[in-house]
Amino acid sequence: DAGVIQSPRHEVTEMGQEVTLRCKPISGHNSLFWYRQTMMRGLELLIYFNNNVPIDDSGMPEDRFSAKMPNASFSTLKIQPSEPRDSAVYFCASSFGGQLNQPQHFGDGTRLSIL
Amino acid sequence: GESVGLHLPTLSVQEGDNSIINCAYSNSASDYFIWYKQESGKGPQFIIDIRSNMDKRQGQRVTVLLNKTVKHLSLQIAATQPGDSAVYFCAENAGGTSYGKLTFGQGTILTVHP
């Protein structure tokens, strides 16, 4: 079975440029999560969606970050304009959000470097 | 705010030994706990989970213990193998309005020596 698919796996760009990260969740999962991982701050939840609707975006650092989920099989995380401090590994995860908590399954991430 | 933390940042064991990774949590409202394994260059991989109505759950070579009285979670790995070398994270969910939202600990680096 296909897991969570993220693209690109690596992205290197200059500060000020727009960056778009993409995620395809596991088919049948209705909750989707975006995380950022750095050595200093560990794994941080940025935003999550349930049934394509953003539920909690309190982890989004600032207005330069935005996320969308136009349908059940696709989500994007956009940074505009990008800054060097945005350099991190960005993970997408999905789960089946029923009545009980279920494990989140992660993609292999996008390693983002802003020069 | 409340967070999940780990006692030991690193753990080194010999192949074949049993490993125990510990995690302290502070949110008494948390009702769901989960362990992940992360290898270099990969995303966190689900190992095992446990709900607050249980105190023990076993998987293949792994056991999770939950002590709600002292807010402590542990992951036991039996007959540790070199392939178990990775960073291990515990995570909790506080339920209620936080349904579906996980808070992760800092992680423990497990190194298994052949």
PDB file of C-alpha atoms in Angstrom, chain A residues 9 33 35 37 43 45 48 56 58 91 97-104 106-108, chain B residues 31-32 34 36 38 41-44 46 49 51 89 93 97-102 104:
ATOM      1  CA  ARG A   9      12.196  15.444  -1.274  1.00  0.00           C
ATOM      2  CA  PHE A  33      -1.135  17.173   9.394  1.00  0.00           C
ATOM      3  CA  TYR A  35       4.869  19.364  10.786  1.00  0.00           C
ATOM      4  CA  GLN A  37      11.330  19.433  12.348  1.00  0.00           C
ATOM      5  CA  LEU A  43       8.883  18.208  15.719  1.00  0.00           C
ATOM      6  CA  LEU A  45       2.702  20.747  14.407  1.00  0.00           C
ATOM      7  CA  TYR A  48      -4.040  20.092  10.569  1.00  0.00           C
ATOM      8  CA  ASP A  56      -6.071  24.166  14.025  1.00  0.00           C
ATOM      9  CA  SER A  58      -2.106  27.840  15.698  1.00  0.00           C
ATOM     10  CA  PHE A  91       6.617  16.418   7.195  1.00  0.00           C
ATOM     11  CA  GLY A  97     -10.027  10.492  12.168  1.00  0.00           C
ATOM     12  CA  GLY A  98     -12.848   8.436  13.617  1.00  0.00           C
ATOM     13  CA  GLN A  99     -14.245   8.553  17.127  1.00  0.00           C
ATOM     14  CA  LEU A 100     -11.038   7.287  18.656  1.00  0.00           C
ATOM     15  CA  ASN A 101      -7.558   8.607  18.056  1.00  0.00           C
ATOM     16  CA  GLN A 102      -5.674   6.667  15.412  1.00  0.00           C
ATOM     17  CA  PRO A 103      -1.952   6.673  14.590  1.00  0.00           C
ATOM     18  CA  GLN A 104      -0.664   9.307  12.242  1.00  0.00           C
ATOM     19  CA  PHE A 106       4.215  10.184   8.107  1.00  0.00           C
ATOM     20  CA  GLY A 107       5.778  10.787   4.738  1.00  0.00           C
ATOM     21  CA  ASP A 108       9.550  10.959   4.358  1.00  0.00           C
TER      22      ASP A 108
ATOM     23  CA  ASP B  31      -5.755   9.931  26.837  1.00  0.00           C
ATOM     24  CA  TYR B  32      -3.773   8.583  23.908  1.00  0.00           C
ATOM     25  CA  ILE B  34       2.080   6.740  20.769  1.00  0.00           C
ATOM     26  CA  TYR B  36       7.485   6.507  16.825  1.00  0.00           C
ATOM     27  CA  GLN B  38      12.714   7.782  13.114  1.00  0.00           C
ATOM     28  CA  GLY B  41      16.458  10.722   6.280  1.00  0.00           C
ATOM     29  CA  LYS B  42      13.016   9.247   6.910  1.00  0.00           C
ATOM     30  CA  GLY B  43       9.800  10.268   8.535  1.00  0.00           C
ATOM     31  CA  PRO B  44       8.660   9.018  11.942  1.00  0.00           C
ATOM     32  CA  PHE B  46       4.545   4.257  13.953  1.00  0.00           C
ATOM     33  CA  ASP B  49       0.095   3.111  20.699  1.00  0.00           C
ATOM     34  CA  ARG B  51      -5.001   4.446  25.282  1.00  0.00           C
ATOM     35  CA  PHE B  89       9.745   9.766  20.054  1.00  0.00           C
ATOM     36  CA  ASN B  93      -2.956  13.567  22.628  1.00  0.00           C
ATOM     37  CA  THR B  97     -10.783  19.898  21.614  1.00  0.00           C
ATOM     38  CA  SER B  98      -7.257  18.643  20.951  1.00  0.00           C
ATOM     39  CA  TYR B  99      -8.620  15.506  19.299  1.00  0.00           C
ATOM     40  CA  GLY B 100      -6.232  14.272  16.636  1.00  0.00           C
ATOM     41  CA  LYS B 101      -3.444  16.657  17.670  1.00  0.00           C
ATOM     42  CA  LEU B 102      -0.197  15.079  18.882  1.00  0.00           C
ATOM     43  CA  PHE B 104       5.865  15.140  20.565  1.00  0.00           C
TER      44      PHE B 104
END
